[in-house]
Short mmCIF file of C-alpha atoms in Angstrom, two decimals:
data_model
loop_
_atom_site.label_atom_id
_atom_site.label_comp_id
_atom_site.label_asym_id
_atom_site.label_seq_id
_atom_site.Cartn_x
_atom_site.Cartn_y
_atom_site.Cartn_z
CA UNK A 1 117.10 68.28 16.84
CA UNK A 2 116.78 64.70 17.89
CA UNK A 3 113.13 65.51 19.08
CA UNK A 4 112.66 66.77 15.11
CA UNK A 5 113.91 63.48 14.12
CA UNK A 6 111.28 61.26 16.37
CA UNK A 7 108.66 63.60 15.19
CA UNK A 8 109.69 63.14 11.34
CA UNK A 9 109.51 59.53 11.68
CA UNK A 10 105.67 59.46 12.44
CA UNK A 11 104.75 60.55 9.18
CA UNK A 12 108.06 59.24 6.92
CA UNK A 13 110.94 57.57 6.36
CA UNK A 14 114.52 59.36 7.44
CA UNK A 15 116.34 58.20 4.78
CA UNK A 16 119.76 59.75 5.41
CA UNK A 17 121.11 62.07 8.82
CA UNK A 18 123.86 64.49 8.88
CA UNK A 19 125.14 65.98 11.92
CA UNK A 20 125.15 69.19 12.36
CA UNK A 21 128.48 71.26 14.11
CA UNK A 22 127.23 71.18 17.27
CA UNK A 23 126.30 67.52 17.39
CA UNK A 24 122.75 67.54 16.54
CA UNK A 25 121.41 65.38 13.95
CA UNK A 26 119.45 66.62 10.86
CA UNK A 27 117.27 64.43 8.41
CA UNK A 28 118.63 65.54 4.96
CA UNK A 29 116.16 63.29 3.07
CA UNK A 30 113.41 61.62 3.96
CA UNK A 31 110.32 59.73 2.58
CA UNK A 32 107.10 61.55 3.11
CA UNK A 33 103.76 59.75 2.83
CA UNK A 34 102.50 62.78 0.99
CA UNK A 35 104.65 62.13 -2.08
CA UNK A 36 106.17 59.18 -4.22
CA UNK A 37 109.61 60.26 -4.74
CA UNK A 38 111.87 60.57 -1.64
CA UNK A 39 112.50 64.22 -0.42
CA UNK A 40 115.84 66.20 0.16
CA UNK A 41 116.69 69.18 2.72
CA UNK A 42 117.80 71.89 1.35
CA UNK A 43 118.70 76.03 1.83
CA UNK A 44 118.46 77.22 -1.98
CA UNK A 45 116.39 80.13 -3.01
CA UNK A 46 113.81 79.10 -5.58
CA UNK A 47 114.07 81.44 -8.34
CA UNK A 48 110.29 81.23 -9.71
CA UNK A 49 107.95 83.72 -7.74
CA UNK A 50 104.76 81.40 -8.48
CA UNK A 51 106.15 78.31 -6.68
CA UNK A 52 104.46 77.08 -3.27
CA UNK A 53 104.89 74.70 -0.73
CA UNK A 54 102.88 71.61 -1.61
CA UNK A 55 101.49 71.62 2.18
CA UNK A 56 101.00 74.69 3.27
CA UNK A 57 100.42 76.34 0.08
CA UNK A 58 103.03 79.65 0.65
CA UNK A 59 105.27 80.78 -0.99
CA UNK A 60 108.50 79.16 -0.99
CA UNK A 61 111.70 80.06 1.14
CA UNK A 62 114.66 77.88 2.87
CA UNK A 63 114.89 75.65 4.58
CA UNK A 64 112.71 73.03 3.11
CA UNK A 65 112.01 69.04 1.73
CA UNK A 66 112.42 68.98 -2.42
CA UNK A 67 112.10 66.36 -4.56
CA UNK A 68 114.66 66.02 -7.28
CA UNK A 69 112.32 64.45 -9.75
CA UNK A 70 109.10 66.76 -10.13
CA UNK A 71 107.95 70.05 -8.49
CA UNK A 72 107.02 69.04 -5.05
CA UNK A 73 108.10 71.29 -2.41
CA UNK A 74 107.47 70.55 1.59
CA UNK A 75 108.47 73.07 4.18
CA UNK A 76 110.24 72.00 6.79
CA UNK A 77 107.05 72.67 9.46
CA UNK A 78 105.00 70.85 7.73
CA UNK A 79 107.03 67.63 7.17
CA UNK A 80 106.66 67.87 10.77
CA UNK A 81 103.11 67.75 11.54
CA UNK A 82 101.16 65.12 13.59
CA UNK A 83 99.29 63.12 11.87
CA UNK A 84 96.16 63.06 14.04
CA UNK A 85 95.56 66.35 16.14
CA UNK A 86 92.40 67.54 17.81
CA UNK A 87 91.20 71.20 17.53
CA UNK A 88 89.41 73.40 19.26
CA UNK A 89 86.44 73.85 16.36
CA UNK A 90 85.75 70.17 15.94
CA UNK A 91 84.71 67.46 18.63
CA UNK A 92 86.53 64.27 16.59
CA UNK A 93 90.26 63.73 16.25
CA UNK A 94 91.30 64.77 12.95
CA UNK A 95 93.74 63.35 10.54
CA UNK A 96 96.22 64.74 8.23
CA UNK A 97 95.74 64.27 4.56
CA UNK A 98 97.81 65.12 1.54
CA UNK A 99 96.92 67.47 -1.35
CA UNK A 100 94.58 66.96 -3.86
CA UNK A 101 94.25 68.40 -7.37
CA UNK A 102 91.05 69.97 -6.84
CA UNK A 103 91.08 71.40 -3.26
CA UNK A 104 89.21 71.24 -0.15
CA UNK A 105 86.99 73.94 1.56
CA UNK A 106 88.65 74.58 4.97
CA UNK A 107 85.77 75.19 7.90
CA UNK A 108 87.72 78.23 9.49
CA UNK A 109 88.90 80.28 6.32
CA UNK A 110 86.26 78.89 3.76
CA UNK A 111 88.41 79.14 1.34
CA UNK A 112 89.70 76.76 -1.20
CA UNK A 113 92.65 74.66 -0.34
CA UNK A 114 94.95 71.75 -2.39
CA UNK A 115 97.49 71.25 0.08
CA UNK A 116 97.61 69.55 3.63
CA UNK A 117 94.21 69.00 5.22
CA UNK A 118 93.07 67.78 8.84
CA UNK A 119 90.18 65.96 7.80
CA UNK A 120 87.40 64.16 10.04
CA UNK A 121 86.46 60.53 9.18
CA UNK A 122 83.11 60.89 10.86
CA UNK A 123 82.02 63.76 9.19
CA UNK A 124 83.14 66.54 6.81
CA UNK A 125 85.03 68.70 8.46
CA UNK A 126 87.91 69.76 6.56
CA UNK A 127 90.54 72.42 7.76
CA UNK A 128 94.02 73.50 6.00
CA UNK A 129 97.49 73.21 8.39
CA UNK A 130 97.49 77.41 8.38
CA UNK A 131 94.12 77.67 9.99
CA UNK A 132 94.48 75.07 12.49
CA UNK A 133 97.90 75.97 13.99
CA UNK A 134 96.10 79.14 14.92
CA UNK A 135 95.30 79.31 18.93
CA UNK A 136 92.04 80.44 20.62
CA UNK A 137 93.63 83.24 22.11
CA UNK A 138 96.25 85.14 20.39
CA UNK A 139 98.06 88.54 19.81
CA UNK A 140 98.45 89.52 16.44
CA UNK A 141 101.38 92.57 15.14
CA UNK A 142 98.12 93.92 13.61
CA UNK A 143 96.24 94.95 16.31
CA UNK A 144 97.38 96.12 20.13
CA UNK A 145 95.19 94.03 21.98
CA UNK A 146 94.38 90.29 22.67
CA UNK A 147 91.93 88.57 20.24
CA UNK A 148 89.44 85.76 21.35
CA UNK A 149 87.99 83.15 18.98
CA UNK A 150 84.71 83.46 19.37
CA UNK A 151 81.55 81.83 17.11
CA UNK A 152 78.59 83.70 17.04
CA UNK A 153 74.52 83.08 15.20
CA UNK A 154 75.10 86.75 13.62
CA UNK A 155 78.12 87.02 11.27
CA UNK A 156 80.82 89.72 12.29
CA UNK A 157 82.61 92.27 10.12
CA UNK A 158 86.62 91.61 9.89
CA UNK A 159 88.14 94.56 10.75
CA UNK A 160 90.81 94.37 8.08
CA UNK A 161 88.57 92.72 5.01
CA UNK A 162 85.33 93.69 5.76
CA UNK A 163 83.59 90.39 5.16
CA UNK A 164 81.36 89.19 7.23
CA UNK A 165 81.97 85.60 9.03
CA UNK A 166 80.07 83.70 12.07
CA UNK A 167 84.08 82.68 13.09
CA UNK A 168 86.31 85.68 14.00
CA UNK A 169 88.35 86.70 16.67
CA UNK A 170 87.27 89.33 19.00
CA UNK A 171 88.82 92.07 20.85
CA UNK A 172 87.13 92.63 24.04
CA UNK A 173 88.57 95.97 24.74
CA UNK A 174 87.68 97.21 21.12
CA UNK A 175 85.54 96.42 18.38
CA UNK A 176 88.09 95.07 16.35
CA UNK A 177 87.74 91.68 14.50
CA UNK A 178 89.67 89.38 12.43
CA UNK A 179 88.86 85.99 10.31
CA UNK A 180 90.85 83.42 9.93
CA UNK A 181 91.84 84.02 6.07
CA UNK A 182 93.22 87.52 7.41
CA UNK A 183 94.74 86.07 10.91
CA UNK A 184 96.14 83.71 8.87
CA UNK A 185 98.05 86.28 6.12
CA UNK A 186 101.50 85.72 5.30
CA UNK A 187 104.39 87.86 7.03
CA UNK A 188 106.34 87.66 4.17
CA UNK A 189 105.59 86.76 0.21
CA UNK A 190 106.30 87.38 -3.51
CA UNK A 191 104.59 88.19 -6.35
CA UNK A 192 105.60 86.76 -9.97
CA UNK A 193 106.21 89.69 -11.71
CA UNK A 194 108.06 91.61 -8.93
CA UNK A 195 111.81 90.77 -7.67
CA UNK A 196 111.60 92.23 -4.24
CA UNK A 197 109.84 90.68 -1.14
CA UNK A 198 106.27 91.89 0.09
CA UNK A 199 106.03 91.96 3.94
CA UNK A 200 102.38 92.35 5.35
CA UNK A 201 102.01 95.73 6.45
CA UNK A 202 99.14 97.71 9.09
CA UNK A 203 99.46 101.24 8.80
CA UNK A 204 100.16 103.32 5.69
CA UNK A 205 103.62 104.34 4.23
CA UNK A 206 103.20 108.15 4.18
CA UNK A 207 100.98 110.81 5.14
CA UNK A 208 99.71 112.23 2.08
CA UNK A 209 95.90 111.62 2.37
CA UNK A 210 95.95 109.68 -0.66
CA UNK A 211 96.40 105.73 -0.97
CA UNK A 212 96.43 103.70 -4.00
CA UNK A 213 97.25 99.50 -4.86
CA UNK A 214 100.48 100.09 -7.51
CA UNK A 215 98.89 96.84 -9.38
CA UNK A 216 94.98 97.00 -9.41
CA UNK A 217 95.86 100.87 -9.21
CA UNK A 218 92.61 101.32 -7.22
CA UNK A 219 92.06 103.58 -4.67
CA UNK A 220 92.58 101.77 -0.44
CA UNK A 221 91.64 102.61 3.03
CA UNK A 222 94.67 103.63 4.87
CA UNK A 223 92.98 101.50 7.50
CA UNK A 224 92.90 97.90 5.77
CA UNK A 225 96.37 96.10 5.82
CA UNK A 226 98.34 95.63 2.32
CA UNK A 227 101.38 94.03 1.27
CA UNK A 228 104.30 96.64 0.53
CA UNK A 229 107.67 96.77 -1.12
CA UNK A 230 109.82 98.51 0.84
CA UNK A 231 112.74 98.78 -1.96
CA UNK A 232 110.65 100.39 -4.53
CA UNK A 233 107.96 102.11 -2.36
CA UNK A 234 105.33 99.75 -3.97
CA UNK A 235 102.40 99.21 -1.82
CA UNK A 236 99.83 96.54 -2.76
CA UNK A 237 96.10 94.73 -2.37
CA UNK A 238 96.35 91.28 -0.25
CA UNK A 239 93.90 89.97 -3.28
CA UNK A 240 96.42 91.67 -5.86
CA UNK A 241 99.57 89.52 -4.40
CA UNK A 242 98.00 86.38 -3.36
CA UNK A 243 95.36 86.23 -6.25
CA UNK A 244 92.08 84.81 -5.93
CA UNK A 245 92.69 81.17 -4.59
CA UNK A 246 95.95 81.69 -2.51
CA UNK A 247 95.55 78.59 -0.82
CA UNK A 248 95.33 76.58 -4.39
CA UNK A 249 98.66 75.39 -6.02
CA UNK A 250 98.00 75.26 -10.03
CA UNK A 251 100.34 73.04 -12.36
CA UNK A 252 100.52 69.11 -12.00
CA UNK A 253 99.67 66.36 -13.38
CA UNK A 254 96.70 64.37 -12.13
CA UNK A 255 95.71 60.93 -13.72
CA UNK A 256 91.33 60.38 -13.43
CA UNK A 257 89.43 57.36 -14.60
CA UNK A 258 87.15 59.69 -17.22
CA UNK A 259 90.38 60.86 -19.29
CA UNK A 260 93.26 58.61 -20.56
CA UNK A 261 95.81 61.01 -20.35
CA UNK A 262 97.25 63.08 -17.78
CA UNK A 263 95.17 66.62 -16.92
CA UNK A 264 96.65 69.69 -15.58
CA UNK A 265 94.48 71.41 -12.84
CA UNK A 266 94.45 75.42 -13.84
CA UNK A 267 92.77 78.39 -12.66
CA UNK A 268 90.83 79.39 -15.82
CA UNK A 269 90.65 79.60 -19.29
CA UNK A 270 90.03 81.98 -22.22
CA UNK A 271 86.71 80.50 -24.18
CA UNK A 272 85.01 78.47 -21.19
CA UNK A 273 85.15 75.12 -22.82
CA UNK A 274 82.10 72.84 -21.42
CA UNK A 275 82.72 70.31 -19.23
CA UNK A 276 82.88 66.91 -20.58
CA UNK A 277 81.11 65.16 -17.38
CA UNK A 278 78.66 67.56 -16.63
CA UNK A 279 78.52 69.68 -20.03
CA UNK A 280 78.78 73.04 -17.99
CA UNK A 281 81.02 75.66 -18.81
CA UNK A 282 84.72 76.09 -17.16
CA UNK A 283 84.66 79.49 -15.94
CA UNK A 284 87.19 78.62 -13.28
CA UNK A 285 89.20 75.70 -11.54
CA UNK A 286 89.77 73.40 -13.72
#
């Protein structure tokens, strides 16, 4: 636990240690750089489903940083992260930013992301702490064999997803494939209106021959993975559970030099009010 301690201090302050029973020392609060307010450790459950980790954008569970004064939640991994790293898709060294109200667009997943970034200061290479934790070569529960990252001039199907991506990893026994936004799934996650946990599941529940999502109630291949309920036998879509922007935490307050009050960054409203800078309609992300 020491080691956690050096580590912590490259990116904040350790503002007060406990030891634990076996000697080892814990930072119970610290000062991140991410955040204003100073941070506390602690095991509590959060009882509101649509909380998320203000890094790593997931959904919330002990241990991790919280700060006492607003909703700013830091797991415990990612008060730990370097702050310059290099990775395997990019050829600078990259360096760790924290979130911003509108998001990023991370290179691997390409999707959305308001959390922790590596950025590049040379170019624009932006990619979220999920996607660049993941290794070249890795086994996944999903799938039997070894997958390869590999980058190709023709896009790829995902063998879970079905979209198509240049950036996927490869089985080279099989034709199976995977992109990062599905390599990078949650094990575990919630849904607001649901009191159980969802665990990421890879092969159907029952033999019946027929599969529906409980939420979007459509029909699903017993061959793409789906989040599932095991206390009330509730299987359900990965885009049902995690929504359309899963790497986007909503809510805040965000101070901008066009507006003299405080604005809330939201996923969408009901009328599509024009923009005030550019005079297009908000259909989404605002």
């Amino acid at each position: 636990m020491q080691s956690s301690i050096i580590l912590l201090s490259q990116l904040t302050n350790t503002k007060k240690i406990k030891v634990g029973e076996d000697g080892t020392e814990i930072a119970v609060e610290i000062k991140h750089f991410s955040h204003k307010h100073d941070l506390k450790l602690t095991d509590e459950e959060v009882h509101n489903n649509e909380e998320k980790y203000d890094g790593c954008v997931r959904a919330i569970f002990p241990l991790f940083y919280n700060c006492a004064k607003c909703s700013f939640f830091c797991h415990k991994s990612c008060a730990n992260l370097p702050m310059k790293k290099r990775h395997l898709l990019h050829q600078y060294q990259l360096t760790l930013l924290p979130k911003i109200p509108s998001g990023n667009k991370c290179y691997a997943c390409s999707q959305y992301c308001n959390g922790f970034v590596y950025t590049c200061a040379t170019c624009n290479f932006k990619i979220d702490v999920q996607c660049s934790l993941v290794l070249e070569i890795l086994t996944h529960e999903g799938h039997r064999h070894r997958l390869i990252l590999s980058y190709t001039s023709f896009t790829q199907s995902c063998s879970n997803c079905g979209d198509r991506r240049n950036l996927v990893f490869h089985c080279t026994t099989c034709e199976f494939a995977l992109d990062f936004k599905c390599v990078t799934l949650p094990q575990i996650t919630r849904h607001k209106q649901h009191e159980h946990l969802f665990t990421l599941s890879y092969t159907s529940e029952d033999d019946s021959g027929e599969y529906y999502y409980d939420i979007c109630e459509e029909e699903r291949n017993p061959n793409h993975w789906f989040y599932y309920c095991a206390d009330c036998t509730y299987p359900t879509h990965p885009k049902c559970i995690l929504r359309k922007y899963p790497n986007l935490k909503f809510g805040g307050a965000y101070t901008f030099d066009c507006h003299q009050h405080p604005l809330t960054f939201i996923e969408e409203t009901e009328d599509d009010p024009p923009c005030h800078e550019c005079s297009c309609p908000c259909k989404e992300l605002i």
